[in-house]
Amino acid sequence: MKGRVDFDTGAIHGEVVHAKRTAGELAHLYAGPVENPDAVVYETHSEAPTGDEPQMLFATTILYPGRVGDEPFMTRGHFHIEPSRGEFMVTLRGTGALLLRNRSGEDRAEMMAVGSIHQVDGQWAHRVINTGDEPLVFLVTWMSDCGHDYASVEAWPNGSWSGR
Ligand SMILES: [Fe+2]
């Protein structure tokens, strides 16, 4: 067994790395100023890769309810550098939206609710927003050799990809 996930808190009991992102660290994503830079926007519990061979990995994200101006709390979002590598997401708690945008600028969104399963095509950048008033908890699996391109997403105008 790889571990045990608590669906309420999103914590994984097992060999994982725990990380937090605050509103201050993510201020560049938002159109307006951040009033509470110490607010935790999301936490992750991620399996760490071992060895050099590509492997499937898993993680949970706990995306808290909250806003910066009129934009909901959101994850950074990224493209996969290797477009043949997609990922799966499963919602464990809360409500949100999976925002998708390809390199041609086409947008799509999928509503996230408890039990919803989402398959992300590797050609689409993906970001999650919390649309509810409780933590949004979701499980993700991906291949370790997908590569993460955050810079392309961060070059988009602030507020252009936030579900407003
Ligand atoms: Fe991804």
mmCIF file of N, CA, C and O and ligand atoms in Angstrom, residues 78 80 87 126 148, ligand 1:
data_model
loop_
_atom_site.group_PDB
_atom_site.id
_atom_site.type_symbol
_atom_site.label_atom_id
_atom_site.label_comp_id
_atom_site.label_asym_id
_atom_site.label_seq_id
_atom_site.Cartn_x
_atom_site.Cartn_y
_atom_site.Cartn_z
ATOM 1 N N HIS A 78 -0.315 25.096 -14.887
ATOM 2 C CA HIS A 78 0.885 24.813 -15.688
ATOM 3 C C HIS A 78 0.508 24.027 -16.937
ATOM 4 O O HIS A 78 -0.554 23.412 -16.999
ATOM 5 N N HIS A 80 2.093 20.842 -19.279
ATOM 6 C CA HIS A 80 3.104 19.789 -19.272
ATOM 7 C C HIS A 80 4.052 20.055 -20.443
ATOM 8 O O HIS A 80 3.607 20.372 -21.550
ATOM 9 N N GLU A 87 -2.970 13.772 -17.178
ATOM 10 C CA GLU A 87 -3.105 13.389 -15.772
ATOM 11 C C GLU A 87 -4.566 13.177 -15.422
ATOM 12 O O GLU A 87 -5.463 13.607 -16.162
ATOM 13 N N HIS A 126 -3.610 23.557 -17.048
ATOM 14 C CA HIS A 126 -4.672 23.250 -16.099
ATOM 15 C C HIS A 126 -4.438 23.995 -14.790
ATOM 16 O O HIS A 126 -3.312 24.100 -14.305
ATOM 17 N N HIS A 148 7.020 20.353 -16.092
ATOM 18 C CA HIS A 148 6.060 21.391 -15.708
ATOM 19 C C HIS A 148 6.516 22.743 -16.236
ATOM 20 O O HIS A 148 7.627 23.190 -15.946
HETATM 21 FE FE FE B 1 -0.265 18.759 -14.388
#
